[in-house]
Each structure stands twice: as structure tokens, then as C-alpha cells.
Short mmCIF file of C-alpha atoms and ligand atoms in Angstrom, two decimals:
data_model
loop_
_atom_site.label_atom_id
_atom_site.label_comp_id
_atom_site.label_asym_id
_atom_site.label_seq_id
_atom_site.Cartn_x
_atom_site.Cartn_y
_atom_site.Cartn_z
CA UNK A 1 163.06 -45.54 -98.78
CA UNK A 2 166.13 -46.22 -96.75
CA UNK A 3 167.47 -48.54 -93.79
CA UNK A 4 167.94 -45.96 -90.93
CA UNK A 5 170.43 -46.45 -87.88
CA UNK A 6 168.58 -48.01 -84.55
CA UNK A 7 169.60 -45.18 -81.99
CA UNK A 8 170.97 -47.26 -78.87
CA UNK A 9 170.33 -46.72 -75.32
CA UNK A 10 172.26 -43.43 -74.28
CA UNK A 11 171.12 -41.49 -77.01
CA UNK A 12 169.10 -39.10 -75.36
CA UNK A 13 166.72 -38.96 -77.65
CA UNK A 14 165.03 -42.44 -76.52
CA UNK A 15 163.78 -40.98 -73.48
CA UNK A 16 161.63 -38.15 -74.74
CA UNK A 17 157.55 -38.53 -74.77
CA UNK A 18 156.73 -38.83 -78.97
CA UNK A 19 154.18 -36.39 -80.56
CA UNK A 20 150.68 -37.67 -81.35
CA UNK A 21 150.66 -38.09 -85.01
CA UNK A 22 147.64 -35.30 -86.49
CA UNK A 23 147.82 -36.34 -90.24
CA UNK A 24 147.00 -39.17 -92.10
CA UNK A 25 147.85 -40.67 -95.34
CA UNK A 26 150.34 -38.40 -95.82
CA UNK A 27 153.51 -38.90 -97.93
CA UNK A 28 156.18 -37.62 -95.03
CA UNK A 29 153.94 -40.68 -92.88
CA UNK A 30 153.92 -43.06 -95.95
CA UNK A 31 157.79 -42.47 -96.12
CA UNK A 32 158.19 -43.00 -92.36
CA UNK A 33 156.25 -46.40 -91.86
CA UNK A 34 158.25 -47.13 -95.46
CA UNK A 35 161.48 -47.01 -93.33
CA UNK A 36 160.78 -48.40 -90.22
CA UNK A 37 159.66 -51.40 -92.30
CA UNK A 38 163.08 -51.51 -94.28
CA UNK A 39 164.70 -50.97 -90.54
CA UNK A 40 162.90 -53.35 -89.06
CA UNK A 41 163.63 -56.02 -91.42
CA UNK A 42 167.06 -55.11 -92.25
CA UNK A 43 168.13 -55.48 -88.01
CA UNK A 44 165.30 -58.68 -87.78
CA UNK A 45 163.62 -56.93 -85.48
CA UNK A 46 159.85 -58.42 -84.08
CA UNK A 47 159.25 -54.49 -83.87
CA UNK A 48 160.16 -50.96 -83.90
CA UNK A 49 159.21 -47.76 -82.59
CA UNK A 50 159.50 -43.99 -84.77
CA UNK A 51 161.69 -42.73 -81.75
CA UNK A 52 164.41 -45.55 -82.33
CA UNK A 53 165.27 -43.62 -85.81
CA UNK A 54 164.98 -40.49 -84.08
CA UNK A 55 161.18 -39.48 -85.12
CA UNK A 56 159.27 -38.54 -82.22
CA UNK A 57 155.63 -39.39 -83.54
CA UNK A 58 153.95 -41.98 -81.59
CA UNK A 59 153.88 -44.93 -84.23
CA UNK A 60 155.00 -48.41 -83.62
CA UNK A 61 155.13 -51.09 -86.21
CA UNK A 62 155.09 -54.97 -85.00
CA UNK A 63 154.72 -58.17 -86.40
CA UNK A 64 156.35 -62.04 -86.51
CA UNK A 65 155.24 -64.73 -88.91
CA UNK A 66 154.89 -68.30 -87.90
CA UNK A 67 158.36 -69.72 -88.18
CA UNK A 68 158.68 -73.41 -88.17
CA UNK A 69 162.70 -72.68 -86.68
CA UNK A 70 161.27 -70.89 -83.57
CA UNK A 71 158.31 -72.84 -82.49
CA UNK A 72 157.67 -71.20 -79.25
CA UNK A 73 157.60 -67.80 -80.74
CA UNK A 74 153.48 -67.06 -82.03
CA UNK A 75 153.12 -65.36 -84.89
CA UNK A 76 151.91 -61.62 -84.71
CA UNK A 77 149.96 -60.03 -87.36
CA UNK A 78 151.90 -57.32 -89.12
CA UNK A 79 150.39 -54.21 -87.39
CA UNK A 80 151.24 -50.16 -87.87
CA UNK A 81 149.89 -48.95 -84.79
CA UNK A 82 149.80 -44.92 -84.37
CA UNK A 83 148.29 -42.93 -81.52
CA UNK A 84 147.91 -46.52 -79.47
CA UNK A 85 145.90 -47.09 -76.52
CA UNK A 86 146.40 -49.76 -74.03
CA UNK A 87 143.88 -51.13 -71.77
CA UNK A 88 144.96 -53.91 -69.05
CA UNK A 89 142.20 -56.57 -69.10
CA UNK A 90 143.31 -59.03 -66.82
CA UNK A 91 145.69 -58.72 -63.27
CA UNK A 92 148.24 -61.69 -64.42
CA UNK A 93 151.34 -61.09 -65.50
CA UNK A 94 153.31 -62.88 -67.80
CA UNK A 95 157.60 -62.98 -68.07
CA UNK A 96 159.65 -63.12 -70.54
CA UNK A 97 163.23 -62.33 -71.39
CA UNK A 98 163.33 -59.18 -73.90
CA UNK A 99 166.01 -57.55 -76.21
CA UNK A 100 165.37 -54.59 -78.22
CA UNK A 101 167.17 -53.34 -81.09
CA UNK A 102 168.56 -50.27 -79.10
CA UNK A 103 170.02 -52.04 -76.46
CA UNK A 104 171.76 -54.40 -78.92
CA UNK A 105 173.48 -57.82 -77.42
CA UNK A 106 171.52 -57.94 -74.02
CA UNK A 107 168.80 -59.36 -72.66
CA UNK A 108 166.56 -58.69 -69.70
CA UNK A 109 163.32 -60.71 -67.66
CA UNK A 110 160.43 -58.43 -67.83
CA UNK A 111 156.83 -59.11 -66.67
CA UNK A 112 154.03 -57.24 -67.88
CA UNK A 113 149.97 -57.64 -68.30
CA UNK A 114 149.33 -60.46 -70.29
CA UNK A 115 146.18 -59.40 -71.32
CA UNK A 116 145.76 -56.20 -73.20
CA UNK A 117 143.31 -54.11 -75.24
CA UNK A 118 144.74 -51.87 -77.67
CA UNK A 119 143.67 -49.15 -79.77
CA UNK A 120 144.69 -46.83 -82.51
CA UNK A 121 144.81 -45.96 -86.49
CA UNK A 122 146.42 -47.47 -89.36
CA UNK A 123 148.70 -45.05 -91.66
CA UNK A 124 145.25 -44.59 -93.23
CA UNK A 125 144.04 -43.07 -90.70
CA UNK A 126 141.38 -45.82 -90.14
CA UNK A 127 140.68 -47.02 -86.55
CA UNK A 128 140.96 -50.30 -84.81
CA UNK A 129 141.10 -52.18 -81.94
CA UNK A 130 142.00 -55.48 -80.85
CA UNK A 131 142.85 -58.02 -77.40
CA UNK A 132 146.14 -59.19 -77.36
CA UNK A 133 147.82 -62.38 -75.25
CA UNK A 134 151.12 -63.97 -75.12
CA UNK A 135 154.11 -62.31 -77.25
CA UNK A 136 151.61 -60.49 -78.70
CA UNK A 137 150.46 -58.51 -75.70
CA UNK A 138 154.78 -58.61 -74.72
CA UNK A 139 155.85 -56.40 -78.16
CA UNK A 140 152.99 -54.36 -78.50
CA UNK A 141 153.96 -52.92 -74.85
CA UNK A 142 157.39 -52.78 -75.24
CA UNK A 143 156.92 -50.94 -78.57
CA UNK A 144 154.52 -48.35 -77.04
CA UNK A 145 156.74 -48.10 -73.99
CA UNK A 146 159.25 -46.55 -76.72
CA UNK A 147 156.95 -43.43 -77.38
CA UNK A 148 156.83 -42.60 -73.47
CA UNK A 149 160.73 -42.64 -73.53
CA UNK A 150 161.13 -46.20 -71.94
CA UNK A 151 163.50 -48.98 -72.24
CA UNK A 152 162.63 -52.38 -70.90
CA UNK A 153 165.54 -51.99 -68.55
CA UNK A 154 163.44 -49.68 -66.79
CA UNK A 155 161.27 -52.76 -66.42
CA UNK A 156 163.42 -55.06 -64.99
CA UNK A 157 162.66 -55.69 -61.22
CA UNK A 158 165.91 -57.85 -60.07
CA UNK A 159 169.09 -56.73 -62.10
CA UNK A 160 170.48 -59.94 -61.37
CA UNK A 161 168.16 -60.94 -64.74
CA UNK A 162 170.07 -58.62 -67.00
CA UNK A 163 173.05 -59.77 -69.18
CA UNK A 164 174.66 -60.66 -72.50
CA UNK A 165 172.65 -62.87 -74.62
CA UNK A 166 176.17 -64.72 -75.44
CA UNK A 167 176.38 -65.52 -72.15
CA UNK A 168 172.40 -65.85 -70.93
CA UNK A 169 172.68 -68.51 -73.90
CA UNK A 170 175.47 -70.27 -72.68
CA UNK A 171 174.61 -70.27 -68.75
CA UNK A 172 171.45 -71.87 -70.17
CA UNK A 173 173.25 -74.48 -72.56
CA UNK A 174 175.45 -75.71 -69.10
CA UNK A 175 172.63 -75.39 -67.18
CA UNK A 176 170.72 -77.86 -69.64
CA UNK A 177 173.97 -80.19 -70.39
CA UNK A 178 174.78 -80.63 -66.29
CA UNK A 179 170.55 -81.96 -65.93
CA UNK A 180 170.92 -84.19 -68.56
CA UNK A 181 174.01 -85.08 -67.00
CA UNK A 182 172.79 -85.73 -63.65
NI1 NI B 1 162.70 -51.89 -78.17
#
């Protein structure tokens, strides 16, 4: 078991297409899910993909409990995803401002479906499926956009919604201090 380094936007390795996983409830895929846990937790992360520590298997791992600091944020059942399947269920979008562990410090506004289907197996090798709305239906893409060699950058339709966080944060803290001025 071991915290692994998030690769970080650059590394060349984040672009490739991941491997379909072929066997289950193995101990080399016990010991992988192990870590990206550990890595997940240790950088806070609301998700991580097997490509961001440099495995190319297609297996994701999300998840966010309820939080009574970050109201706005709905909680996410813990999921390991491998193999996934998406299925777009509705034509609205929704937008949100994402980060991602391997483009540390930044932030960017993304819109994607906001109404999903996915698919897959458990480490198990067991199958499931479920609909997903909200942040739900935000991380599960972004994570499975990892094992097809995409960043959100890619995502982002006006640059102009791209920057620090630092400074996205503080734009928004003058932006709230000059209405409550006015
Ligand atoms: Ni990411």
C-alpha cells in the first residue's frame, strides 16, 4: 500500500487511451484500487483515475461524503468503477468550475451532460449500473475522460474561464465585497 505521485499535465503519459482491465479480483488489481484510495485521500481528491499514477487500466475511483463545511457539494457514493460505460440521457448541460489533481492550482468552467447512465464492474468483477445527476454525473465524466487521455482543459470552450484558483477565489471575494458594497 503506498501514496503514489499524481502525474501532472505534461507528462505524456496522461494522454494515452488506458487498457480494458481482463482480470478480476486479482491481487496486482486489489493493490492498485489499494493505492489510488491512499492517493486519493492523501491529495483530497473527489476522484482519481489509474492513468494519473501512471497505470494505464481503465479504472476510476470516485466518491465525496456529505460535508456539513461544503454544503453545495452532494455527496457521492464511494464507487470503483472499471471498464465504465457512459450513456447521455438527457440534452442539458450543466457547468461547473473543475480542478483535477494533475493540473494542480487551476481551475477551469466546463459543461457537460448532466444526466448520465453509467456502467461497469466493481474490483470484484461484479457488474452494475446506475443514473447519475449533478456533481455526480460532473466527476464520474471527468474521471473516465482520464482513461481516453483527456484533461478538462480540453473541455473548456472560452479560455478566458481558465485560471489560478488563488486568484478565481479572490476575483470572486471583490466581486462579492463591491455588490454588497453597492
Ligand atoms: Ni482529473
Amino acid at each position: 500500500m503506498a501514496v503514489h505521485t499524481v502525474l501532472k499535465m505534461g507528462d505524456p503519459r496522461l494522454l494515452q487511451v488506458s487498457q480494458a482491465v481482463e482480470d478480476f479480483d486479482t491481487p496486482e488489481l486489489h493493490q492498485l484500487i489499494d493505492d489510488m484510495r491512499q492517493t486519493m485521500a492523501a491529495y483530497d481528491g473527489a476522484g482519481l483515475a489509474a492513468p494519473q499514477i501512471g497505470i494505464l487500466k481503465r479504472v476510476v475511483i470516485f466518491g465525496v461524503e456529505e460535508n456539513p463545511r461544503y454544503p453545495d457539494v452532494e455527496p457521492v457514493p464511494q464507487t470503483v468503477l472499471i471498464n465504465p460505460q457512459i450513456e447521455v440521457l438527457a440534452d442539458t448541460q450543466q457547468g461547473m468550475w473543475e480542478g483535477c489533481l494533475s493540473v494542480p492550482g487551476m481551475r477551469g468552467y466546463v459543461e457537460r451532460p448532466d444526466h448520465v447512465r453509467y456502467s461497469g464492474y466493481d474490483q470484484f468483477g461484479q457488474f452494475f449500473q446506475r443514473e447519475a445527476t449533478g456533481f455526480h454525473a460532473i466527476v464520474l465524466q471527468h474521471e473516465c475522460d482520464h482513461l481516453d487521455g483527456i484533461l478538462y482543459p480540453q473541455r473548456i470552450t472560452d479560455m478566458r474561464q481558465f485560471g489560478f484558483e488563488a486568484e478565481l477565489v479572490a476575483q470572486n471575494a471583490d466581486e462579492e465585497d463591491s455588490e454588497g458594497a453597492s
